[in-house]
């Protein structure tokens, strides 16, 4: 009986199914650590032939309501550390923190704008996410207000009028509630959280691990 040719695919990890080719990136604009990861996740995804699924959610709901915890910045001892670490971490990644930044912000309007863009102009979503993060944390602009969010939208060449309508739209508001509920259902509790084919990584400092996971197929 002739010898079989060796199977070149033997021992190799099977390719992920098409539905798994995305990287789920959960974030809240209230988290400066989310900004660090947002600046890098697009390049990481591109390097491995993946797409980023931008998933805004509300930390206020996951931390205060689902977990029953106070905001980290208002937690004794931890809050003082975070005040120091935020600037240090941003500098480490080459990002500039605005003087006297407002740390306790509402991200409702910014998150609604992202959901609107996902539905109407998906090719602009990454640019919008980064512009909103930079406006808040580097430029010292308050993205809690609809006016600032609309200024950012306009700066990217998107429709200010359509975005203004979306910020007031009950369907968009419901979509953000659903996005937050879905994040909780997926086990997400903090920003940023990156999920690759079901494997969850919390924190911007996990991005090197994210890259290794994508390189190796997991361990």
Coordinates of C-alpha atoms in Angstrom, one line a residue, residues 112-209:
X112 CA -25.5 58.0 20.7
X113 CA -23.5 59.8 17.9
X114 CA -21.4 56.7 17.4
X115 CA -24.5 54.5 17.1
X116 CA -25.9 56.9 14.6
X117 CA -22.7 56.8 12.6
X118 CA -22.6 53.0 12.8
X119 CA -26.0 52.9 11.1
X120 CA -25.5 55.7 8.5
X121 CA -21.8 56.1 7.9
X122 CA -19.9 53.0 9.2
X123 CA -16.7 54.0 7.3
X124 CA -16.5 57.1 9.5
X125 CA -16.9 55.5 12.9
X126 CA -13.3 55.0 13.8
X127 CA -12.5 58.7 13.0
X128 CA -15.5 59.8 15.0
X129 CA -14.6 57.7 18.0
X130 CA -11.0 59.1 18.0
X131 CA -12.1 62.7 17.4
X132 CA -14.6 62.5 20.3
X133 CA -12.0 61.0 22.6
X134 CA -9.4 63.6 21.6
X135 CA -11.9 66.4 22.0
X136 CA -12.7 65.4 25.6
X137 CA -9.3 64.2 27.0
X138 CA -6.7 66.2 25.0
X139 CA -8.5 69.3 23.8
X140 CA -10.5 70.0 27.0
X141 CA -13.8 70.2 25.3
X142 CA -16.9 68.8 27.0
X143 CA -18.5 66.1 25.0
X144 CA -21.2 65.7 27.5
X145 CA -23.0 68.6 25.7
X146 CA -24.8 68.0 22.4
X147 CA -23.1 71.2 20.9
X148 CA -19.6 69.8 21.3
X149 CA -20.6 66.4 19.9
X150 CA -22.2 68.1 16.9
X151 CA -19.1 70.3 16.4
X152 CA -17.0 67.1 16.2
X153 CA -19.4 65.5 13.8
X154 CA -19.3 68.6 11.6
X155 CA -15.5 68.6 11.7
X156 CA -15.5 65.2 10.1
X157 CA -17.8 66.3 7.3
X158 CA -20.8 64.5 8.6
X159 CA -24.3 66.0 8.7
X160 CA -24.8 68.2 11.7
X161 CA -28.6 68.2 11.2
X162 CA -28.9 64.5 10.9
X163 CA -26.7 63.9 13.9
X164 CA -28.7 66.5 16.0
X165 CA -31.9 64.6 15.1
X166 CA -30.2 61.3 16.1
X167 CA -29.2 62.6 19.5
X168 CA -32.9 63.2 20.3
X169 CA -34.2 60.1 18.5
X170 CA -36.0 57.6 20.8
X171 CA -34.8 54.7 18.6
X172 CA -31.1 55.8 19.0
X173 CA -31.7 56.2 22.8
X174 CA -33.1 52.7 22.9
X175 CA -30.2 51.4 20.8
X176 CA -27.8 52.6 23.5
X177 CA -29.8 51.0 26.2
X178 CA -29.7 47.8 24.3
X179 CA -26.0 48.1 23.6
X180 CA -25.3 48.5 27.3
X181 CA -27.5 45.6 28.2
X182 CA -25.8 43.5 25.5
X183 CA -22.4 44.4 27.0
X184 CA -23.5 43.3 30.4
X185 CA -24.9 40.1 29.0
X186 CA -21.5 39.5 27.4
X187 CA -19.8 39.9 30.8
X188 CA -18.3 43.3 30.0
X189 CA -17.9 45.5 33.1
X190 CA -15.1 48.0 32.2
X191 CA -13.7 50.2 29.5
X192 CA -11.9 49.2 27.4
X193 CA -12.8 45.6 26.9
X194 CA -11.6 43.7 23.8
X195 CA -13.2 40.4 22.8
X196 CA -11.6 38.1 20.2
X197 CA -13.6 35.0 19.2
X198 CA -15.2 34.9 22.7
X199 CA -11.9 35.6 24.6
X200 CA -12.2 38.7 26.8
X201 CA -9.4 41.1 27.7
X202 CA -10.1 44.1 30.0
X203 CA -7.9 47.2 30.0
X204 CA -5.6 49.0 27.6
X205 CA -2.6 47.3 29.3
X206 CA -3.9 44.0 27.8
X207 CA -3.3 45.0 24.2
X208 CA 0.1 43.3 24.0
X209 CA -1.8 40.1 25.1

